[in-house]
PDB file of C-alpha atoms in Angstrom:
ATOM      1  CA  MET A 171     117.251 155.028 130.791  1.00 26.00           C
ATOM      2  CA  GLU A 172     120.284 155.301 128.533  1.00 33.00           C
ATOM      3  CA  HIS A 173     120.618 158.666 126.823  1.00 31.00           C
ATOM      4  CA  LYS A 174     120.196 158.433 123.044  1.00 35.00           C
ATOM      5  CA  ALA A 175     122.188 160.617 120.670  1.00 41.00           C
ATOM      6  CA  ARG A 176     121.201 161.286 117.081  1.00 59.00           C
ATOM      7  CA  VAL A 177     123.637 159.994 114.477  1.00 76.00           C
ATOM      8  CA  SER A 178     124.593 162.802 112.122  1.00 87.00           C
ATOM      9  CA  ASN A 179     125.964 160.542 109.385  1.00 91.00           C
ATOM     10  CA  LEU A 180     123.033 159.872 107.045  1.00 86.00           C
ATOM     11  CA  LEU A 181     124.187 156.434 105.900  1.00 87.00           C
ATOM     12  CA  LEU A 182     124.343 155.256 109.500  1.00 91.00           C
ATOM     13  CA  ALA A 183     121.161 157.080 110.470  1.00 88.00           C
ATOM     14  CA  ALA A 184     119.264 155.158 107.777  1.00 85.00           C
ATOM     15  CA  LEU A 185     120.089 151.811 109.397  1.00 90.00           C
ATOM     16  CA  PRO A 186     117.605 150.037 111.662  1.00 91.00           C
ATOM     17  CA  GLN A 187     118.633 150.178 115.315  1.00 91.00           C
ATOM     18  CA  PRO A 188     119.825 146.540 115.577  1.00 91.00           C
ATOM     19  CA  ASP A 189     122.024 146.935 112.479  1.00 91.00           C
ATOM     20  CA  LEU A 190     123.440 150.191 113.773  1.00 92.00           C
ATOM     21  CA  GLN A 191     124.306 148.572 117.078  1.00 91.00           C
ATOM     22  CA  LEU A 192     126.257 145.873 115.220  1.00 89.00           C
ATOM     23  CA  LEU A 193     128.614 148.628 114.082  1.00 92.00           C
ATOM     24  CA  ALA A 194     128.518 150.890 117.129  1.00 91.00           C
ATOM     25  CA  ARG A 195     130.580 148.651 119.389  1.00 91.00           C
ATOM     26  CA  HIS A 196     133.431 148.686 116.854  1.00 94.00           C
ATOM     27  CA  PHE A 197     133.523 152.417 116.108  1.00 95.00           C
ATOM     28  CA  ARG A 198     136.264 154.772 117.151  1.00 95.00           C
ATOM     29  CA  MET A 199     135.507 158.502 117.033  1.00 95.00           C
ATOM     30  CA  ILE A 200     138.375 160.535 115.548  1.00 96.00           C
ATOM     31  CA  GLN A 201     139.167 164.105 114.641  1.00 97.00           C
ATOM     32  CA  LEU A 202     139.434 164.869 110.932  1.00 97.00           C
ATOM     33  CA  GLU A 203     142.270 167.368 110.716  1.00 97.00           C
ATOM     34  CA  ARG A 204     142.404 169.569 107.642  1.00 95.00           C
ATOM     35  CA  ASP A 205     144.787 168.190 104.976  1.00 95.00           C
ATOM     36  CA  ALA A 206     144.983 164.787 106.681  1.00 97.00           C
ATOM     37  CA  VAL A 207     145.265 161.925 104.159  1.00 96.00           C
ATOM     38  CA  LEU A 208     142.780 159.144 104.943  1.00 96.00           C
ATOM     39  CA  LEU A 209     143.543 156.977 101.907  1.00 94.00           C
ATOM     40  CA  ARG A 210     146.375 156.995  99.393  1.00 92.00           C
ATOM     41  CA  SER A 211     146.041 155.920  95.797  1.00 89.00           C
ATOM     42  CA  GLY A 212     147.436 152.413  95.307  1.00 89.00           C
ATOM     43  CA  ASP A 213     147.344 151.482  98.997  1.00 91.00           C
ATOM     44  CA  PRO A 214     145.116 148.814 100.549  1.00 91.00           C
ATOM     45  CA  VAL A 215     142.084 150.206 102.388  1.00 91.00           C
ATOM     46  CA  ASP A 216     142.360 149.190 106.039  1.00 91.00           C
ATOM     47  CA  ARG A 217     140.041 151.799 107.596  1.00 94.00           C
ATOM     48  CA  ILE A 218     136.563 153.053 106.737  1.00 95.00           C
ATOM     49  CA  TYR A 219     135.368 156.484 107.815  1.00 97.00           C
ATOM     50  CA  PHE A 220     131.837 157.780 108.352  1.00 96.00           C
ATOM     51  CA  PRO A 221     132.078 161.593 108.619  1.00 96.00           C
ATOM     52  CA  LEU A 222     129.854 163.258 111.200  1.00 96.00           C
ATOM     53  CA  SER A 223     131.022 166.689 110.093  1.00 95.00           C
ATOM     54  CA  GLY A 224     133.684 168.162 107.832  1.00 95.00           C
ATOM     55  CA  LEU A 225     134.424 167.345 104.210  1.00 96.00           C
ATOM     56  CA  ILE A 226     136.685 164.891 102.381  1.00 97.00           C
ATOM     57  CA  ALA A 227     137.791 165.232  98.759  1.00 96.00           C
ATOM     58  CA  PHE A 228     138.605 162.288  96.495  1.00 95.00           C
ATOM     59  CA  ILE A 229     141.734 163.209  94.544  1.00 93.00           C
ATOM     60  CA  MET A 230     143.239 161.815  91.359  1.00 89.00           C
ATOM     61  CA  ASP A 231     147.030 162.019  91.190  1.00 82.00           C
ATOM     62  CA  MET A 232     148.189 162.740  87.640  1.00 80.00           C
ATOM     63  CA  PRO A 233     151.559 161.573  86.206  1.00 80.00           C
ATOM     64  CA  ASN A 234     152.850 165.173  86.032  1.00 78.00           C
ATOM     65  CA  GLY A 235     152.302 165.612  89.765  1.00 74.00           C
ATOM     66  CA  GLN A 236     149.138 167.677  89.425  1.00 80.00           C
ATOM     67  CA  THR A 237     146.081 166.692  91.444  1.00 85.00           C
ATOM     68  CA  VAL A 238     142.389 167.151  90.687  1.00 89.00           C
ATOM     69  CA  ALA A 239     139.289 166.494  92.780  1.00 92.00           C
ATOM     70  CA  THR A 240     136.730 164.052  91.366  1.00 92.00           C
ATOM     71  CA  ALA A 241     134.165 164.054  94.191  1.00 93.00           C
ATOM     72  CA  ILE A 242     133.569 165.219  97.741  1.00 94.00           C
ATOM     73  CA  VAL A 243     131.890 163.513 100.688  1.00 93.00           C
ATOM     74  CA  GLY A 244     130.460 164.911 103.899  1.00 93.00           C
ATOM     75  CA  ASN A 245     128.134 163.443 106.494  1.00 91.00           C
ATOM     76  CA  GLU A 246     125.918 161.977 103.767  1.00 88.00           C
ATOM     77  CA  GLY A 247     128.464 159.276 102.900  1.00 90.00           C
ATOM     78  CA  ALA A 248     131.605 157.401 103.791  1.00 93.00           C
ATOM     79  CA  VAL A 249     135.235 156.962 102.779  1.00 95.00           C
ATOM     80  CA  GLY A 250     136.646 153.527 101.983  1.00 92.00           C
ATOM     81  CA  VAL A 251     133.302 151.723 101.738  1.00 88.00           C
ATOM     82  CA  LEU A 252     133.768 150.904  98.047  1.00 81.00           C
ATOM     83  CA  SER A 253     136.600 148.575  99.031  1.00 80.00           C
ATOM     84  CA  THR A 254     133.983 146.207 100.434  1.00 79.00           C
ATOM     85  CA  LEU A 255     132.685 145.594  96.907  1.00 72.00           C
ATOM     86  CA  GLY A 256     135.911 143.818  95.968  1.00 68.00           C
ATOM     87  CA  PRO A 257     139.522 143.266  97.129  1.00 63.00           C
ATOM     88  CA  VAL A 258     141.095 146.210  95.307  1.00 71.00           C
ATOM     89  CA  LEU A 259     143.639 148.873  96.156  1.00 81.00           C
ATOM     90  CA  SER A 260     142.390 152.416  96.571  1.00 86.00           C
ATOM     91  CA  PRO A 261     142.122 154.030  93.109  1.00 83.00           C
ATOM     92  CA  MET A 262     142.177 157.530  94.611  1.00 87.00           C
ATOM     93  CA  THR A 263     143.561 159.581  97.455  1.00 93.00           C
ATOM     94  CA  ALA A 264     141.096 160.857 100.063  1.00 96.00           C
ATOM     95  CA  VAL A 265     142.087 164.106 101.819  1.00 97.00           C
ATOM     96  CA  VAL A 266     140.280 166.083 104.516  1.00 97.00           C
ATOM     97  CA  ARG A 267     139.541 169.563 103.174  1.00 96.00           C
ATOM     98  CA  VAL A 268     137.249 170.805 105.963  1.00 95.00           C
ATOM     99  CA  ALA A 269     138.023 169.637 109.500  1.00 96.00           C
ATOM    100  CA  GLY A 270     135.434 167.681 111.439  1.00 96.00           C
ATOM    101  CA  LEU A 271     134.675 164.399 113.210  1.00 96.00           C
ATOM    102  CA  ALA A 272     134.250 160.859 111.928  1.00 97.00           C
ATOM    103  CA  LEU A 273     133.509 157.360 113.123  1.00 96.00           C
ATOM    104  CA  GLN A 274     136.241 154.933 112.098  1.00 97.00           C
ATOM    105  CA  ILE A 275     136.086 151.152 111.780  1.00 95.00           C
ATOM    106  CA  SER A 276     138.520 148.601 110.370  1.00 94.00           C
ATOM    107  CA  SER A 277     137.642 147.459 106.849  1.00 92.00           C
ATOM    108  CA  THR A 278     138.097 143.824 107.917  1.00 90.00           C
ATOM    109  CA  ARG A 279     135.575 144.211 110.712  1.00 92.00           C
ATOM    110  CA  PHE A 280     133.160 146.110 108.484  1.00 93.00           C
ATOM    111  CA  GLN A 281     133.419 143.438 105.788  1.00 90.00           C
ATOM    112  CA  SER A 282     132.608 140.707 108.307  1.00 89.00           C
ATOM    113  CA  LEU A 283     129.530 142.607 109.517  1.00 91.00           C
ATOM    114  CA  LEU A 284     128.162 142.957 105.981  1.00 88.00           C
ATOM    115  CA  GLY A 285     127.243 139.285 106.053  1.00 83.00           C
ATOM    116  CA  ASP A 286     125.026 139.890 109.083  1.00 84.00           C
ATOM    117  CA  SER A 287     123.056 142.885 107.809  1.00 87.00           C
ATOM    118  CA  ASN A 288     121.010 143.276 104.645  1.00 90.00           C
ATOM    119  CA  ALA A 289     120.403 146.910 105.608  1.00 90.00           C
ATOM    120  CA  LEU A 290     124.144 147.572 105.797  1.00 90.00           C
ATOM    121  CA  ASN A 291     124.630 145.996 102.378  1.00 89.00           C
ATOM    122  CA  GLY A 292     121.875 148.252 101.051  1.00 88.00           C
ATOM    123  CA  ALA A 293     123.569 151.331 102.517  1.00 88.00           C
ATOM    124  CA  VAL A 294     126.849 150.403 100.807  1.00 89.00           C
ATOM    125  CA  GLN A 295     125.089 149.958  97.456  1.00 88.00           C
ATOM    126  CA  THR A 296     123.257 153.276  97.873  1.00 87.00           C
ATOM    127  CA  HIS A 297     126.507 155.079  98.650  1.00 88.00           C
ATOM    128  CA  ALA A 298     128.269 153.446  95.683  1.00 87.00           C
ATOM    129  CA  ARG A 299     125.531 154.544  93.260  1.00 87.00           C
ATOM    130  CA  ALA A 300     125.531 158.112  94.582  1.00 87.00           C
ATOM    131  CA  LEU A 301     129.331 158.367  94.426  1.00 87.00           C
ATOM    132  CA  MET A 302     129.504 157.004  90.889  1.00 88.00           C
ATOM    133  CA  ALA A 303     126.828 159.496  89.827  1.00 87.00           C
ATOM    134  CA  GLN A 304     128.985 162.301  91.232  1.00 89.00           C
ATOM    135  CA  PHE A 305     132.080 161.030  89.385  1.00 90.00           C
ATOM    136  CA  GLN A 306     130.164 160.959  86.094  1.00 89.00           C
ATOM    137  CA  HIS A 307     128.693 164.427  86.488  1.00 88.00           C
ATOM    138  CA  VAL A 308     132.002 166.003  87.487  1.00 91.00           C
ATOM    139  CA  ALA A 309     133.682 164.518  84.412  1.00 90.00           C
ATOM    140  CA  ALA A 310     130.925 165.848  82.129  1.00 91.00           C
ATOM    141  CA  CYS A 311     130.938 169.266  83.783  1.00 91.00           C
ATOM    142  CA  ASN A 312     134.716 169.574  83.438  1.00 88.00           C
ATOM    143  CA  ALA A 313     134.401 168.941  79.693  1.00 89.00           C
ATOM    144  CA  LEU A 314     131.485 171.272  78.993  1.00 91.00           C
ATOM    145  CA  HIS A 315     131.460 174.298  81.280  1.00 94.00           C
ATOM    146  CA  SER A 316     133.537 177.354  82.089  1.00 94.00           C
ATOM    147  CA  VAL A 317     135.908 177.431  85.014  1.00 95.00           C
ATOM    148  CA  GLU A 318     133.788 180.155  86.683  1.00 95.00           C
ATOM    149  CA  ALA A 319     130.634 178.009  86.530  1.00 95.00           C
ATOM    150  CA  ARG A 320     132.536 174.962  87.758  1.00 96.00           C
ATOM    151  CA  LEU A 321     133.976 176.805  90.744  1.00 96.00           C
ATOM    152  CA  ALA A 322     130.500 178.096  91.634  1.00 96.00           C
ATOM    153  CA  ARG A 323     129.241 174.499  91.499  1.00 95.00           C
ATOM    154  CA  TRP A 324     132.016 173.224  93.761  1.00 95.00           C
ATOM    155  CA  LEU A 325     131.387 176.019  96.272  1.00 96.00           C
ATOM    156  CA  LEU A 326     127.695 175.104  96.365  1.00 95.00           C
ATOM    157  CA  HIS A 327     128.549 171.450  96.984  1.00 94.00           C
ATOM    158  CA  VAL A 328     130.807 172.473  99.874  1.00 95.00           C
ATOM    159  CA  HIS A 329     128.159 174.848 101.246  1.00 95.00           C
ATOM    160  CA  ASP A 330     125.674 171.944 101.313  1.00 91.00           C
ATOM    161  CA  ARG A 331     128.009 170.091 103.683  1.00 90.00           C
ATOM    162  CA  VAL A 332     129.179 172.819 106.096  1.00 91.00           C
ATOM    163  CA  GLU A 333     127.427 175.320 108.340  1.00 89.00           C
ATOM    164  CA  GLY A 334     127.298 179.017 107.549  1.00 91.00           C
ATOM    165  CA  ASP A 335     128.165 181.084 104.487  1.00 93.00           C
ATOM    166  CA  VAL A 336     131.904 181.295 105.204  1.00 94.00           C
ATOM    167  CA  LEU A 337     133.687 178.320 103.665  1.00 95.00           C
ATOM    168  CA  PRO A 338     137.102 177.287 105.069  1.00 94.00           C
ATOM    169  CA  LEU A 339     138.784 176.684 101.711  1.00 94.00           C
ATOM    170  CA  THR A 340     142.346 177.524 100.709  1.00 91.00           C
ATOM    171  CA  GLN A 341     143.503 178.611  97.250  1.00 90.00           C
ATOM    172  CA  GLU A 342     145.261 175.253  96.945  1.00 91.00           C
ATOM    173  CA  THR A 343     142.002 173.386  97.572  1.00 94.00           C
ATOM    174  CA  LEU A 344     140.147 175.485  94.998  1.00 94.00           C
ATOM    175  CA  ALA A 345     142.899 174.848  92.447  1.00 94.00           C
ATOM    176  CA  GLU A 346     142.561 171.143  93.206  1.00 93.00           C
ATOM    177  CA  PHE A 347     138.795 171.241  92.681  1.00 94.00           C
ATOM    178  CA  LEU A 348     139.265 172.819  89.265  1.00 92.00           C
ATOM    179  CA  GLY A 349     142.504 171.216  88.111  1.00 90.00           C
ATOM    180  CA  VAL A 350     144.059 174.651  87.448  1.00 91.00           C
ATOM    181  CA  ARG A 351     146.873 176.824  88.775  1.00 90.00           C
ATOM    182  CA  ARG A 352     146.402 179.142  91.757  1.00 90.00           C
ATOM    183  CA  THR A 353     146.773 182.174  89.486  1.00 92.00           C
ATOM    184  CA  THR A 354     143.687 180.992  87.583  1.00 94.00           C
ATOM    185  CA  VAL A 355     141.802 180.594  90.872  1.00 93.00           C
ATOM    186  CA  THR A 356     142.584 184.211  91.761  1.00 92.00           C
ATOM    187  CA  GLN A 357     141.152 185.381  88.436  1.00 94.00           C
ATOM    188  CA  VAL A 358     138.023 183.247  88.792  1.00 95.00           C
ATOM    189  CA  ILE A 359     137.367 184.408  92.360  1.00 94.00           C
ATOM    190  CA  SER A 360     137.675 188.004  91.143  1.00 93.00           C
ATOM    191  CA  LYS A 361     135.004 187.371  88.487  1.00 94.00           C
ATOM    192  CA  LEU A 362     132.662 185.760  91.001  1.00 95.00           C
ATOM    193  CA  ARG A 363     133.198 188.715  93.328  1.00 94.00           C
ATOM    194  CA  GLU A 364     132.202 191.091  90.542  1.00 94.00           C
ATOM    195  CA  GLN A 365     128.965 189.111  90.206  1.00 94.00           C
ATOM    196  CA  GLY A 366     128.351 189.328  93.957  1.00 94.00           C
ATOM    197  CA  ALA A 367     128.526 185.544  94.313  1.00 95.00           C
ATOM    198  CA  VAL A 368     131.610 185.810  96.541  1.00 94.00           C
ATOM    199  CA  ARG A 369     131.532 188.625  99.075  1.00 86.00           C
ATOM    200  CA  SER A 370     135.019 188.261 100.480  1.00 74.00           C
ATOM    201  CA  ASN A 371     138.075 186.106 100.064  1.00 70.00           C
ATOM    202  CA  ARG A 372     140.248 186.171 103.161  1.00 75.00           C
ATOM    203  CA  ARG A 373     143.234 183.877 103.439  1.00 77.00           C
ATOM    204  CA  GLY A 374     141.814 180.358 103.706  1.00 81.00           C
ATOM    205  CA  TRP A 375     138.192 181.548 103.902  1.00 91.00           C
ATOM    206  CA  ILE A 376     135.574 182.394 101.290  1.00 93.00           C
ATOM    207  CA  GLU A 377     132.286 184.125 102.110  1.00 94.00           C
ATOM    208  CA  ILE A 378     129.558 183.397  99.596  1.00 95.00           C
ATOM    209  CA  ASP A 379     126.162 184.765  98.581  1.00 96.00           C
ATOM    210  CA  ARG A 380     124.160 181.581  97.993  1.00 95.00           C
ATOM    211  CA  PRO A 381     121.474 182.889  95.558  1.00 96.00           C
ATOM    212  CA  ARG A 382     124.026 184.679  93.387  1.00 96.00           C
ATOM    213  CA  LEU A 383     126.352 181.698  93.490  1.00 96.00           C
ATOM    214  CA  GLU A 384     123.551 179.481  92.220  1.00 96.00           C
ATOM    215  CA  ALA A 385     122.963 181.960  89.394  1.00 96.00           C
ATOM    216  CA  ALA A 386     126.677 181.821  88.499  1.00 96.00           C
ATOM    217  CA  SER A 387     126.792 178.016  88.545  1.00 95.00           C
ATOM    218  CA  CYS A 388     126.090 175.764  85.568  1.00 92.00           C
ATOM    219  CA  GLU A 389     123.035 173.520  85.524  1.00 92.00           C
ATOM    220  CA  CYS A 390     125.168 170.612  86.725  1.00 92.00           C
ATOM    221  CA  TYR A 391     124.717 171.579  90.364  1.00 91.00           C
ATOM    222  CA  HIS A 392     120.950 171.078  90.360  1.00 89.00           C
ATOM    223  CA  LEU A 393     121.181 168.096  88.001  1.00 86.00           C
ATOM    224  CA  MET A 394     123.619 166.384  90.350  1.00 85.00           C
ATOM    225  CA  ARG A 395     121.427 167.047  93.372  1.00 82.00           C
ATOM    226  CA  ARG A 396     118.319 165.738  91.633  1.00 79.00           C
ATOM    227  CA  ARG A 397     120.038 162.644  90.224  1.00 75.00           C
ATOM    228  CA  ILE A 398     121.619 161.704  93.531  1.00 73.00           C
ATOM    229  CA  GLY A 399     118.290 162.463  95.214  1.00 68.00           C
ATOM    230  CA  ARG A 400     116.615 159.882  92.964  1.00 62.00           C
ATOM    231  CA  ILE A 401     119.265 157.319  93.912  1.00 62.00           C
ATOM    232  CA  VAL A 402     119.087 158.076  97.631  1.00 60.00           C
ATOM    233  CA  GLN A 403     115.337 157.955  98.134  1.00 54.00           C
ATOM    234  CA  PRO A 404     113.828 159.315 101.367  1.00 42.00           C
ATOM    235  CA  GLU A 405     112.912 155.818 102.513  1.00 46.00           C
ATOM    236  CA  GLU A 406     116.550 154.787 102.098  1.00 45.00           C
ATOM    237  CA  ILE A 407     118.144 157.739 103.883  1.00 40.00           C
ATOM    238  CA  LYS A 408     116.301 159.102 106.881  1.00 39.00           C
ATOM    239  CA  PRO A 409     118.311 160.981 109.551  1.00 36.00           C
ATOM    240  CA  THR A 410     116.338 159.321 112.334  1.00 36.00           C
ATOM    241  CA  GLY A 411     118.609 156.480 113.406  1.00 35.00           C
ATOM    242  CA  LEU A 412     119.641 156.624 117.049  1.00 36.00           C
ATOM    243  CA  VAL A 413     122.581 155.096 118.801  1.00 39.00           C
ATOM    244  CA  GLY A 414     123.357 155.026 122.476  1.00 38.00           C
ATOM    245  CA  SER A 415     125.967 157.642 123.336  1.00 37.00           C
ATOM    246  CA  ALA A 416     127.528 155.137 125.705  1.00 34.00           C
ATOM    247  CA  SER A 417     128.168 152.791 122.769  1.00 40.00           C
ATOM    248  CA  LEU A 418     129.989 155.506 120.826  1.00 44.00           C
ATOM    249  CA  ALA A 419     131.881 156.728 123.854  1.00 37.00           C
ATOM    250  CA  ALA A 420     133.119 153.214 124.497  1.00 37.00           C
ATOM    251  CA  GLY A 421     134.721 153.259 121.066  1.00 42.00           C
ATOM    252  CA  GLN A 422     136.563 156.530 121.537  1.00 41.00           C
ATOM    253  CA  GLY A 423     140.236 156.279 122.253  1.00 42.00           C
ATOM    254  CA  ARG A 424     140.551 152.612 121.306  1.00 40.00           C
ATOM    255  CA  ARG A 425     141.365 150.921 118.027  1.00 41.00           C
ATOM    256  CA  ASP A 426     138.814 148.322 116.975  1.00 44.00           C
ATOM    257  CA  ALA A 427     139.887 144.746 116.521  1.00 40.00           C
TER     258      ALA A 427
END
């Protein structure tokens, strides 16, 4: 009997087995290296990524050269899927901020498979609604809340998507999350440390105290989780989908047609 491996990407795991197998033969497993650019703003989207681990930030490039994060995605979502809703160029840059693994498929192939799977179409719509909800909340939070509360919120979002209480985040990434200078990040981290929300801040690593970080965050963190939770209902996203490991292994090391 073929060994079955659990799919750790929740969008894929929600698909019925036949629909998942439609995709599996075209996947290529890749490493997500930290700071790797998966999409660039203004470029056509030719690859779609389903993270199994790690974290990707969607970045807006401002005219003055500054960058600011508008959303993050881990193994609950995908990168590049919104391109299937219409023939548009990528409006944002997608950058790996925590290293991990992903399943990659060509956007052309993925688009052709959408016509064969109602479940896959549903997964794309679910992801689009959840991502748009995150964009809206981040914009509102940036306008209303202090930089300390916003950083606490971002750290909680990252913690939801990685293992352990030590987050592999650089000062540059934190500045990008907040849209501020690194000197401001240093001041904010110091304030969170005084509150006990951040226990240490080694170069490229931040150790957090989850309960105290939640206390330091604005209400947007829990509002965002609840709103996205209402969009992504349990019956839509269940991490129970299985895919044959042989099918995934066959995709490794080759580029899909």
